[in-house]
mmCIF file of C-alpha atoms and ligand atoms in Angstrom:
data_model
loop_
_atom_site.group_PDB
_atom_site.id
_atom_site.type_symbol
_atom_site.label_atom_id
_atom_site.label_comp_id
_atom_site.label_asym_id
_atom_site.label_seq_id
_atom_site.Cartn_x
_atom_site.Cartn_y
_atom_site.Cartn_z
ATOM 1 C CA MET A 20 22.619 -33.375 7.185
ATOM 2 C CA SER A 21 24.411 -32.868 3.815
ATOM 3 C CA PRO A 22 27.515 -30.688 3.622
ATOM 4 C CA ASN A 23 25.755 -28.535 0.990
ATOM 5 C CA SER A 24 22.831 -28.237 3.378
ATOM 6 C CA ASN A 25 22.061 -24.385 4.060
ATOM 7 C CA GLN A 26 20.003 -25.359 7.359
ATOM 8 C CA THR A 27 22.688 -23.488 9.338
ATOM 9 C CA GLN A 28 23.545 -20.053 8.835
ATOM 10 C CA THR A 29 27.360 -20.894 8.880
ATOM 11 C CA THR A 30 27.364 -23.429 6.025
ATOM 12 C CA ILE A 31 28.497 -21.835 2.823
ATOM 13 C CA ASP A 32 27.840 -23.235 -0.607
ATOM 14 C CA LYS A 33 30.626 -25.590 -1.650
ATOM 15 C CA LYS A 34 30.485 -24.395 -5.356
ATOM 16 C CA SER A 35 31.186 -20.850 -4.603
ATOM 17 C CA ALA A 36 35.144 -20.265 -4.533
ATOM 18 C CA PRO A 37 36.659 -19.729 -1.153
ATOM 19 C CA THR A 38 38.482 -16.580 -0.883
ATOM 20 C CA ASN A 39 41.057 -15.250 1.383
ATOM 21 C CA GLY A 40 38.429 -12.838 2.805
ATOM 22 C CA GLN A 41 36.280 -15.865 4.095
ATOM 23 C CA LEU A 42 39.308 -17.243 5.915
ATOM 24 C CA LYS A 43 39.967 -13.833 7.291
ATOM 25 C CA ALA A 44 36.528 -13.602 8.649
ATOM 26 C CA PHE A 45 36.748 -17.239 10.018
ATOM 27 C CA ILE A 46 39.666 -16.070 11.799
ATOM 28 C CA ASN A 47 37.920 -13.121 13.232
ATOM 29 C CA GLN A 48 34.975 -15.110 14.187
ATOM 30 C CA ALA A 49 37.215 -17.746 16.201
ATOM 31 C CA ASP A 50 38.851 -14.679 17.749
ATOM 32 C CA GLN A 51 35.578 -13.154 18.752
ATOM 33 C CA LEU A 52 34.411 -16.432 20.532
ATOM 34 C CA LYS A 53 37.627 -16.393 22.625
ATOM 35 C CA GLN A 54 36.729 -12.833 23.720
ATOM 36 C CA GLN A 55 32.920 -13.527 24.043
ATOM 37 C CA ILE A 56 33.026 -16.520 26.428
ATOM 38 C CA ARG A 57 35.093 -14.411 28.872
ATOM 39 C CA GLN A 58 32.089 -11.727 29.104
ATOM 40 C CA GLU A 59 29.392 -14.319 29.755
ATOM 41 C CA THR A 60 27.445 -14.661 33.110
ATOM 42 C CA LEU A 61 25.899 -18.090 32.452
ATOM 43 C CA SER A 62 26.131 -21.005 34.811
ATOM 44 C CA LEU A 63 28.792 -23.573 33.672
ATOM 45 C CA ALA A 64 26.289 -26.004 32.281
ATOM 46 C CA GLU A 65 24.942 -23.363 30.280
ATOM 47 C CA LEU A 66 28.360 -22.140 28.965
ATOM 48 C CA LYS A 67 29.446 -25.543 28.082
ATOM 49 C CA GLN A 68 26.385 -25.909 25.995
ATOM 50 C CA LYS A 69 26.539 -22.764 24.138
ATOM 51 C CA TYR A 70 30.086 -23.168 23.153
ATOM 52 C CA LEU A 71 30.926 -26.674 22.997
ATOM 53 C CA GLY A 72 27.653 -28.460 22.723
ATOM 54 C CA LYS A 73 26.166 -30.377 20.009
ATOM 55 C CA ASN A 74 24.914 -27.248 18.397
ATOM 56 C CA GLY A 75 27.324 -25.021 20.097
ATOM 57 C CA LEU A 76 29.143 -22.093 18.630
ATOM 58 C CA PHE A 77 32.423 -23.946 18.167
ATOM 59 C CA LYS A 78 30.443 -26.673 16.074
ATOM 60 C CA LYS A 79 29.013 -24.068 13.903
ATOM 61 C CA LEU A 80 32.172 -22.391 13.290
ATOM 62 C CA SER A 81 34.167 -25.293 12.681
ATOM 63 C CA ALA A 82 31.173 -26.394 10.009
ATOM 64 C CA GLN A 83 32.738 -23.542 7.745
ATOM 65 C CA ILE A 84 35.858 -25.600 7.067
ATOM 66 C CA THR A 85 34.220 -27.629 4.567
ATOM 67 C CA THR A 86 33.998 -24.658 1.948
ATOM 68 C CA PHE A 87 37.754 -24.056 2.241
ATOM 69 C CA ASP A 88 40.648 -25.659 0.044
ATOM 70 C CA ALA A 89 43.109 -27.716 0.891
ATOM 71 C CA ASP A 90 45.552 -25.118 2.135
ATOM 72 C CA GLN A 91 42.845 -22.975 3.843
ATOM 73 C CA LYS A 92 41.778 -26.301 5.590
ATOM 74 C CA ARG A 93 44.972 -26.854 7.143
ATOM 75 C CA GLN A 94 45.241 -23.296 8.729
ATOM 76 C CA ALA A 95 41.550 -23.307 9.773
ATOM 77 C CA GLY A 96 42.033 -26.815 11.196
ATOM 78 C CA GLN A 97 44.894 -25.585 13.321
ATOM 79 C CA LEU A 98 43.014 -22.586 14.323
ATOM 80 C CA LEU A 99 39.877 -24.561 15.250
ATOM 81 C CA ASN A 100 42.102 -27.125 17.379
ATOM 82 C CA HIS A 101 43.916 -24.144 19.032
ATOM 83 C CA LEU A 102 40.312 -22.562 19.797
ATOM 84 C CA LYS A 103 38.937 -25.728 20.897
ATOM 85 C CA ASP A 104 41.777 -25.858 23.543
ATOM 86 C CA ASN A 105 41.403 -22.373 24.563
ATOM 87 C CA LEU A 106 37.513 -22.688 25.392
ATOM 88 C CA THR A 107 37.828 -26.057 26.995
ATOM 89 C CA HIS A 108 40.683 -24.609 29.169
ATOM 90 C CA TYR A 109 38.555 -21.571 30.107
ATOM 91 C CA ILE A 110 35.746 -23.726 31.130
ATOM 92 C CA ASP A 111 37.864 -26.029 32.995
ATOM 93 C CA ASN A 112 39.305 -23.461 34.987
ATOM 94 C CA LEU A 113 36.125 -22.105 35.971
ATOM 95 C CA THR A 114 35.299 -25.321 37.431
ATOM 96 C CA LYS A 115 38.145 -25.345 39.718
ATOM 97 C CA GLU A 116 37.897 -21.581 40.600
ATOM 98 C CA PRO A 117 34.082 -20.724 40.615
ATOM 99 C CA LEU A 118 34.628 -17.613 42.254
ATOM 100 C CA ASN A 119 36.980 -16.437 39.448
ATOM 101 C CA ARG A 120 34.029 -15.195 37.350
ATOM 102 C CA GLN A 121 30.867 -13.510 37.678
ATOM 103 C CA SER A 122 28.133 -15.914 37.871
ATOM 104 C CA LYS A 123 24.484 -15.733 38.219
ATOM 105 C CA ILE A 124 23.654 -14.937 41.836
ATOM 106 C CA ASP A 125 21.135 -17.097 43.350
ATOM 107 C CA LEU A 126 19.307 -15.018 45.892
ATOM 108 C CA THR A 127 17.228 -18.076 47.230
ATOM 109 C CA LEU A 128 20.407 -19.629 48.677
ATOM 110 C CA PRO A 129 21.593 -19.105 52.433
ATOM 111 C CA GLY A 130 24.007 -16.433 52.641
ATOM 112 C CA LEU A 131 27.795 -17.377 53.680
ATOM 113 C CA LYS A 132 28.417 -16.776 57.350
ATOM 114 C CA SER A 133 31.627 -14.875 57.769
ATOM 115 C CA THR A 134 33.852 -16.789 60.291
ATOM 116 C CA GLN A 135 34.478 -15.218 63.473
ATOM 117 C CA GLY A 136 37.399 -15.769 65.444
ATOM 118 C CA HIS A 137 37.915 -15.283 69.412
ATOM 119 C CA ILE A 138 40.891 -13.851 71.450
ATOM 120 C CA HIS A 139 43.565 -16.260 72.694
ATOM 121 C CA PRO A 140 42.800 -18.451 75.640
ATOM 122 C CA ILE A 141 45.329 -16.656 77.996
ATOM 123 C CA SER A 142 43.942 -13.160 76.792
ATOM 124 C CA GLN A 143 40.538 -14.499 77.948
ATOM 125 C CA ALA A 144 42.003 -15.589 81.214
ATOM 126 C CA ILE A 145 43.630 -12.175 81.653
ATOM 127 C CA GLU A 146 40.299 -10.572 81.083
ATOM 128 C CA GLU A 147 38.724 -12.724 83.467
ATOM 129 C CA ILE A 148 41.434 -12.547 86.232
ATOM 130 C CA SER A 149 41.365 -8.556 85.702
ATOM 131 C CA ASP A 150 37.579 -8.428 86.310
ATOM 132 C CA ILE A 151 37.613 -10.477 89.270
ATOM 133 C CA PHE A 152 40.053 -8.133 91.015
ATOM 134 C CA GLU A 153 38.635 -5.070 89.695
ATOM 135 C CA LYS A 154 35.443 -5.761 91.053
ATOM 136 C CA ILE A 155 36.944 -5.597 94.832
ATOM 137 C CA GLY A 156 38.560 -2.393 94.228
ATOM 138 C CA PHE A 157 42.004 -3.470 92.666
ATOM 139 C CA VAL A 158 43.484 -1.232 89.714
ATOM 140 C CA ARG A 159 44.889 -3.038 86.628
ATOM 141 C CA VAL A 160 48.245 -1.776 85.924
ATOM 142 C CA ARG A 161 50.922 -2.940 83.509
ATOM 143 C CA TYR A 162 54.758 -2.372 84.048
ATOM 144 C CA PRO A 163 57.692 -2.588 81.875
ATOM 145 C CA GLU A 164 58.728 -5.993 80.616
ATOM 146 C CA VAL A 165 62.072 -4.566 79.768
ATOM 147 C CA GLU A 166 62.996 -3.378 83.045
ATOM 148 C CA TRP A 167 65.806 -2.364 85.406
ATOM 149 C CA ASP A 168 67.671 -4.595 87.794
ATOM 150 C CA TRP A 169 66.875 -2.136 90.379
ATOM 151 C CA TYR A 170 63.141 -3.010 90.073
ATOM 152 C CA ALA A 171 63.028 -6.635 89.140
ATOM 153 C CA PHE A 172 65.661 -7.440 91.932
ATOM 154 C CA GLU A 173 67.235 -5.075 94.185
ATOM 155 C CA ALA A 174 64.157 -3.033 95.215
ATOM 156 C CA VAL A 175 62.356 -6.460 96.156
ATOM 157 C CA ASN A 176 65.076 -7.290 98.476
ATOM 158 C CA MET A 177 66.688 -10.005 96.210
ATOM 159 C CA PRO A 178 70.471 -10.262 97.274
ATOM 160 C CA LYS A 179 72.948 -9.744 94.397
ATOM 161 C CA ASN A 180 73.976 -13.716 94.805
ATOM 162 C CA HIS A 181 70.279 -14.710 94.238
ATOM 163 C CA PRO A 182 70.366 -17.603 91.813
ATOM 164 C CA SER A 183 67.485 -15.992 89.800
ATOM 165 C CA ARG A 184 69.886 -13.024 89.267
ATOM 166 C CA ASP A 185 72.110 -15.616 87.240
ATOM 167 C CA GLU A 186 72.599 -15.415 83.490
ATOM 168 C CA TRP A 187 71.137 -19.078 83.291
ATOM 169 C CA GLU A 188 67.841 -17.931 84.646
ATOM 170 C CA THR A 189 67.211 -14.351 83.550
ATOM 171 C CA PHE A 190 67.521 -12.898 80.075
ATOM 172 C CA PHE A 191 69.993 -9.801 80.374
ATOM 173 C CA VAL A 192 69.875 -7.176 77.614
ATOM 174 C CA ASP A 193 73.267 -6.258 75.943
ATOM 175 C CA ALA A 194 72.809 -2.391 76.654
ATOM 176 C CA PRO A 195 74.641 0.177 79.107
ATOM 177 C CA SER A 196 73.664 -0.067 82.701
ATOM 178 C CA HIS A 197 72.141 2.587 84.479
ATOM 179 C CA HIS A 198 74.278 4.201 87.094
ATOM 180 C CA ASP A 199 71.709 3.657 89.937
ATOM 181 C CA LYS A 200 69.120 1.156 88.730
ATOM 182 C CA GLY A 201 71.940 -1.351 86.975
ATOM 183 C CA LYS A 202 71.414 -3.450 84.311
ATOM 184 C CA ILE A 203 68.560 -4.187 81.907
ATOM 185 C CA VAL A 204 66.640 -7.424 82.018
ATOM 186 C CA LEU A 205 63.624 -9.225 80.521
ATOM 187 C CA THR A 206 61.557 -8.788 83.822
ATOM 188 C CA PRO A 207 61.462 -12.710 85.202
ATOM 189 C CA HIS A 208 58.197 -11.863 87.502
ATOM 190 C CA THR A 209 55.665 -9.326 87.815
ATOM 191 C CA SER A 210 56.994 -8.460 91.149
ATOM 192 C CA ASN A 211 59.065 -5.616 89.527
ATOM 193 C CA GLY A 212 55.718 -3.907 89.410
ATOM 194 C CA GLN A 213 55.699 -3.624 93.445
ATOM 195 C CA VAL A 214 57.885 -0.738 93.805
ATOM 196 C CA ARG A 215 57.053 0.999 90.698
ATOM 197 C CA GLU A 216 53.117 1.071 91.772
ATOM 198 C CA MET A 217 54.402 2.508 95.226
ATOM 199 C CA GLU A 218 56.244 5.313 93.325
ATOM 200 C CA ARG A 219 53.247 5.820 91.135
ATOM 201 C CA VAL A 220 50.722 6.313 94.201
ATOM 202 C CA LEU A 221 52.868 8.116 96.143
ATOM 203 C CA LYS A 222 53.709 10.794 93.295
ATOM 204 C CA LYS A 223 49.785 10.856 92.507
ATOM 205 C CA TYR A 224 48.241 10.777 95.926
ATOM 206 C CA GLY A 225 50.994 11.384 98.513
ATOM 207 C CA LYS A 226 50.374 8.094 100.370
ATOM 208 C CA PRO A 227 48.653 4.642 100.243
ATOM 209 C CA PRO A 228 46.338 2.839 100.022
ATOM 210 C CA ILE A 229 47.378 0.621 97.098
ATOM 211 C CA ARG A 230 45.519 -1.851 95.629
ATOM 212 C CA MET A 231 47.150 -2.948 92.375
ATOM 213 C CA VAL A 232 46.958 -6.057 89.910
ATOM 214 C CA ASN A 233 49.551 -6.003 87.422
ATOM 215 C CA ILE A 234 49.421 -8.536 84.412
ATOM 216 C CA ALA A 235 52.302 -8.652 82.251
ATOM 217 C CA ARG A 236 54.445 -10.774 80.332
ATOM 218 C CA THR A 237 57.443 -12.425 82.051
ATOM 219 C CA TYR A 238 60.465 -14.215 80.750
ATOM 220 C CA ARG A 239 62.849 -17.083 81.996
ATOM 221 C CA ARG A 240 65.280 -18.967 80.397
ATOM 222 C CA GLN A 241 63.306 -22.317 80.553
ATOM 223 C CA GLN A 242 61.322 -24.549 77.986
ATOM 224 C CA ASP A 243 59.621 -27.723 78.421
ATOM 225 C CA VAL A 244 56.267 -29.156 78.644
ATOM 226 C CA THR A 245 55.368 -27.194 81.826
ATOM 227 C CA HIS A 246 57.344 -23.905 80.851
ATOM 228 C CA THR A 247 57.578 -21.643 78.050
ATOM 229 C CA GLN A 248 60.363 -18.724 77.911
ATOM 230 C CA MET A 249 57.721 -16.177 77.763
ATOM 231 C CA PHE A 250 54.706 -16.516 80.031
ATOM 232 C CA HIS A 251 52.533 -14.151 81.966
ATOM 233 C CA GLN A 252 52.139 -13.331 85.627
ATOM 234 C CA PHE A 253 49.484 -11.361 87.667
ATOM 235 C CA GLU A 254 50.820 -9.613 90.605
ATOM 236 C CA GLY A 255 48.625 -8.314 93.451
ATOM 237 C CA LEU A 256 49.693 -5.897 95.967
ATOM 238 C CA VAL A 257 47.652 -4.250 98.651
ATOM 239 C CA ILE A 258 49.229 -1.641 101.061
ATOM 240 C CA ASP A 259 47.498 0.480 103.692
ATOM 241 C CA GLU A 260 47.343 0.553 107.542
ATOM 242 C CA ASP A 261 46.689 -2.510 109.310
ATOM 243 C CA ILE A 262 46.554 -4.934 106.661
ATOM 244 C CA ASN A 263 47.189 -8.297 107.697
ATOM 245 C CA ILE A 264 47.185 -12.228 106.622
ATOM 246 C CA GLN A 265 43.563 -12.410 107.112
ATOM 247 C CA HIS A 266 42.970 -9.803 104.154
ATOM 248 C CA LEU A 267 45.381 -11.709 102.126
ATOM 249 C CA LYS A 268 43.558 -15.043 102.690
ATOM 250 C CA GLY A 269 40.193 -13.542 102.099
ATOM 251 C CA THR A 270 41.292 -12.038 98.943
ATOM 252 C CA ILE A 271 42.842 -15.294 97.559
ATOM 253 C CA ASP A 272 39.631 -17.361 98.757
ATOM 254 C CA HIS A 273 37.436 -14.788 96.862
ATOM 255 C CA PHE A 274 39.758 -15.188 93.846
ATOM 256 C CA VAL A 275 39.605 -19.048 93.438
ATOM 257 C CA ARG A 276 35.978 -19.059 94.189
ATOM 258 C CA GLU A 277 35.421 -16.759 91.431
ATOM 259 C CA PHE A 278 37.812 -18.319 88.889
ATOM 260 C CA TYR A 279 37.541 -22.042 89.930
ATOM 261 C CA GLY A 280 34.022 -22.308 91.129
ATOM 262 C CA PRO A 281 31.974 -21.570 94.383
ATOM 263 C CA ASN A 282 33.011 -24.435 96.301
ATOM 264 C CA THR A 283 36.649 -24.181 95.751
ATOM 265 C CA LYS A 284 38.938 -23.343 99.036
ATOM 266 C CA SER A 285 42.285 -22.022 99.282
ATOM 267 C CA ARG A 286 45.111 -23.142 101.561
ATOM 268 C CA ILE A 287 48.402 -21.263 102.465
ATOM 269 C CA ARG A 288 51.603 -22.923 103.205
ATOM 270 C CA PRO A 289 54.836 -21.480 104.737
ATOM 271 C CA PHE A 290 57.382 -20.900 102.236
ATOM 272 C CA HIS A 291 60.269 -18.495 101.692
ATOM 273 C CA PHE A 292 60.542 -15.545 99.294
ATOM 274 C CA LYS A 293 62.917 -12.588 99.511
ATOM 275 C CA PHE A 294 60.159 -9.881 99.148
ATOM 276 C CA THR A 295 57.623 -11.226 101.772
ATOM 277 C CA GLU A 296 57.825 -12.063 105.213
ATOM 278 C CA PRO A 297 56.127 -14.360 106.242
ATOM 279 C CA SER A 298 56.086 -15.841 102.810
ATOM 280 C CA PHE A 299 53.457 -18.820 101.542
ATOM 281 C CA GLU A 300 52.867 -21.082 98.737
ATOM 282 C CA VAL A 301 49.105 -21.026 97.632
ATOM 283 C CA ASP A 302 47.156 -24.148 96.783
ATOM 284 C CA PHE A 303 43.498 -24.288 95.742
ATOM 285 C CA SER A 304 41.437 -27.283 96.383
ATOM 286 C CA CYS A 305 40.912 -29.726 93.262
ATOM 287 C CA SER A 306 37.465 -29.564 91.793
ATOM 288 C CA LEU A 307 37.301 -33.056 90.471
ATOM 289 C CA CYS A 308 37.833 -34.677 93.785
ATOM 290 C CA ASP A 309 36.627 -31.815 96.252
ATOM 291 C CA GLY A 310 39.925 -31.633 97.810
ATOM 292 C CA THR A 311 40.003 -35.134 99.015
ATOM 293 C CA GLY A 312 42.576 -36.459 96.846
ATOM 294 C CA GLN A 313 40.270 -39.631 96.227
ATOM 295 C CA ILE A 314 37.881 -40.308 93.356
ATOM 296 C CA GLU A 315 35.107 -43.019 93.481
ATOM 297 C CA VAL A 316 35.655 -45.509 90.566
ATOM 298 C CA THR A 317 33.388 -48.271 89.504
ATOM 299 C CA ASP A 318 34.987 -50.811 87.345
ATOM 300 C CA GLU A 319 35.178 -54.769 87.181
ATOM 301 C CA LYS A 320 36.665 -54.531 90.687
ATOM 302 C CA GLY A 321 33.275 -52.804 91.813
ATOM 303 C CA LYS A 322 32.964 -49.555 93.508
ATOM 304 C CA HIS A 323 36.044 -48.251 95.110
ATOM 305 C CA GLN A 324 38.039 -45.113 95.763
ATOM 306 C CA GLU A 325 41.267 -44.165 93.690
ATOM 307 C CA LYS A 326 43.811 -41.417 93.832
ATOM 308 C CA CYS A 327 42.583 -38.475 91.958
ATOM 309 C CA LYS A 328 44.854 -38.390 88.862
ATOM 310 C CA PHE A 329 44.355 -34.569 88.296
ATOM 311 C CA CYS A 330 45.717 -33.261 91.617
ATOM 312 C CA LYS A 331 47.236 -36.434 93.195
ATOM 313 C CA SER A 332 46.640 -34.862 96.602
ATOM 314 C CA GLY A 333 43.587 -32.916 96.976
ATOM 315 C CA TRP A 334 45.128 -29.676 96.013
ATOM 316 C CA HIS A 335 46.683 -27.596 93.060
ATOM 317 C CA GLU A 336 49.680 -25.241 93.982
ATOM 318 C CA VAL A 337 49.364 -22.069 91.946
ATOM 319 C CA GLY A 338 51.897 -19.404 93.222
ATOM 320 C CA GLY A 339 53.272 -17.490 95.933
ATOM 321 C CA ALA A 340 52.188 -14.796 98.401
ATOM 322 C CA GLY A 341 52.961 -12.952 101.512
ATOM 323 C CA MET A 342 53.212 -9.985 103.869
ATOM 324 C CA VAL A 343 55.340 -7.431 101.982
ATOM 325 C CA HIS A 344 58.807 -7.209 103.458
ATOM 326 C CA PRO A 345 59.624 -3.985 105.145
ATOM 327 C CA ASN A 346 62.717 -3.479 103.025
ATOM 328 C CA VAL A 347 60.490 -3.463 99.929
ATOM 329 C CA LEU A 348 58.132 -0.767 101.512
ATOM 330 C CA LYS A 349 61.401 1.362 102.300
ATOM 331 C CA ALA A 350 62.554 0.719 98.831
ATOM 332 C CA GLY A 351 59.232 2.118 97.373
ATOM 333 C CA GLY A 352 59.527 5.151 100.050
ATOM 334 C CA ILE A 353 56.786 3.761 102.298
ATOM 335 C CA ASP A 354 56.972 3.873 106.204
ATOM 336 C CA PRO A 355 56.991 0.170 107.379
ATOM 337 C CA ASP A 356 56.227 1.225 110.852
ATOM 338 C CA LYS A 357 52.865 2.774 109.716
ATOM 339 C CA TYR A 358 51.796 0.809 106.758
ATOM 340 C CA THR A 359 51.583 -3.064 105.925
ATOM 341 C CA GLY A 360 50.763 -4.817 103.034
ATOM 342 C CA PHE A 361 50.213 -8.089 101.233
ATOM 343 C CA ALA A 362 51.406 -9.352 97.920
ATOM 344 C CA PHE A 363 50.789 -12.366 95.613
ATOM 345 C CA GLY A 364 52.339 -13.541 92.168
ATOM 346 C CA TRP A 365 50.888 -16.597 90.294
ATOM 347 C CA GLY A 366 51.318 -17.529 86.600
ATOM 348 C CA VAL A 367 48.409 -16.835 84.355
ATOM 349 C CA GLU A 368 49.189 -20.122 82.339
ATOM 350 C CA ARG A 369 49.334 -22.373 85.157
ATOM 351 C CA THR A 370 46.485 -20.799 86.879
ATOM 352 C CA TYR A 371 44.477 -21.099 83.495
ATOM 353 C CA THR A 372 45.356 -24.652 82.629
ATOM 354 C CA LEU A 373 44.315 -26.074 85.984
ATOM 355 C CA ARG A 374 40.965 -25.262 85.270
ATOM 356 C CA GLU A 375 38.893 -28.665 85.608
ATOM 357 C CA GLY A 376 38.586 -30.284 82.178
ATOM 358 C CA LEU A 377 41.609 -28.715 80.546
ATOM 359 C CA ASN A 378 44.384 -30.959 81.562
ATOM 360 C CA LEU A 379 46.885 -29.708 79.303
ATOM 361 C CA ASP A 380 49.845 -31.912 79.161
ATOM 362 C CA ASP A 381 51.985 -29.584 77.097
ATOM 363 C CA ILE A 382 51.739 -25.838 77.796
ATOM 364 C CA ARG A 383 53.886 -24.918 74.765
ATOM 365 C CA LEU A 384 50.866 -25.478 73.013
ATOM 366 C CA LEU A 385 49.223 -22.368 73.821
ATOM 367 C CA TYR A 386 51.860 -20.620 71.813
ATOM 368 C CA SER A 387 51.864 -22.839 68.893
ATOM 369 C CA ALA A 388 49.517 -20.766 66.635
ATOM 370 C CA ASP A 389 47.975 -24.166 65.849
ATOM 371 C CA LEU A 390 44.472 -23.037 65.062
ATOM 372 C CA ASN A 391 43.046 -26.579 65.401
ATOM 373 C CA PHE A 392 44.307 -26.668 68.774
ATOM 374 C CA LEU A 393 43.353 -22.838 69.889
ATOM 375 C CA GLN A 394 39.926 -23.363 68.498
ATOM 376 C CA GLN A 395 38.659 -25.405 70.938
ATOM 377 C CA PHE A 396 38.702 -22.579 73.726
HETATM 378 N N1 LIG B 1209 57.731 -13.348 92.238
HETATM 379 C C1 LIG B 1209 57.436 -14.798 92.548
HETATM 380 C C2 LIG B 1209 57.856 -15.644 91.526
HETATM 381 O O1 LIG B 1209 57.869 -15.272 90.282
HETATM 382 C C3 LIG B 1209 55.994 -14.925 92.914
HETATM 383 C C4 LIG B 1209 55.649 -14.301 94.343
HETATM 384 C C5 LIG B 1209 55.654 -14.886 95.399
HETATM 385 C C6 LIG B 1209 55.216 -12.918 94.158
HETATM 386 C C7 LIG B 1209 55.433 -14.372 96.675
HETATM 387 C C8 LIG B 1209 54.801 -12.478 95.317
HETATM 388 C C9 LIG B 1209 54.845 -13.058 96.518
HETATM 389 O O2 LIG B 1209 54.265 -10.926 95.344
HETATM 390 O O3 LIG B 1209 54.441 -12.540 97.640
HETATM 391 O O4 LIG B 1209 58.146 -16.787 91.692
#
């Protein structure tokens, strides 16, 4: 096409003298293009073609330059360079951030599913544990995590020189002591709820029965692959007339069957806790080896038995239990000659991570806020 051709609307007859008015109009058009492109709702390809394509608006505008004199050409040339950069830049940015602009909506595309999270695995475990106990008549309660020494230690029969009352074991809060209830601590166990629950029930009903499950955060000065300074415990407490060890064992059996599977058995072993007499440690049978401690393996040596790597003994230890010590009943205002009770206290994290298949070798991951890890549950 010759420069004189008037086939395009923007081509101006070379012979007619260029005026400053023409340059002004040219500048205006360039400005308009910059504004116009920002209003478009075209697709990227359409946008490119309309503005920067062979017959695009930029090409048409730049064709006007032939009508300008040398000085005007220089100005117009600079302006065109600038305009081209501006348009290209705008389109490039849209390619990077397609959601920044209104685009044509394709109603035939499948919708975007909003991602749905889930509650933290430990919160899931707490819900499950509450459900299991609530179904057999326990009341879920929660008592202070920032607690008086009286409820955390003294009232549950722990002597002043007990190692857990040491600064190396327990977090003490730097605050004035209470004249009767002593110092303030971050409670190191949920056993603080025992005497608090006795007080609540006596105040409300005047006498037992008590069937409580207290699930709360607890704090100890220890952090390694099997401990976090903040962890959770669940504490059971049952007090009534004629409560005995069989009630305790039956309750634990029920829990392990519900939580770990119907073939799971529980076992209690003599132990020592200050707040219970007698006291026990509680184990449950390993679901991988069915409590035998042996697992059948077939390899190059043929079929043979090997030690179960998950439990090493057939059993997993989960926590403590026992019959409530008479001193604890007395501290809660309950007559130990009339009433007896049992209690148990287990760690939620440990109870949960001993579920078959979890096999977590670093418990701290639970609180790492690492979504790649947490989304697996
Ligand atoms: N409070 C104990 C601890 O944190 C666990 C415990 C053991 C609680 C025996 C009990 C119990 O209620 O009877 O290690």
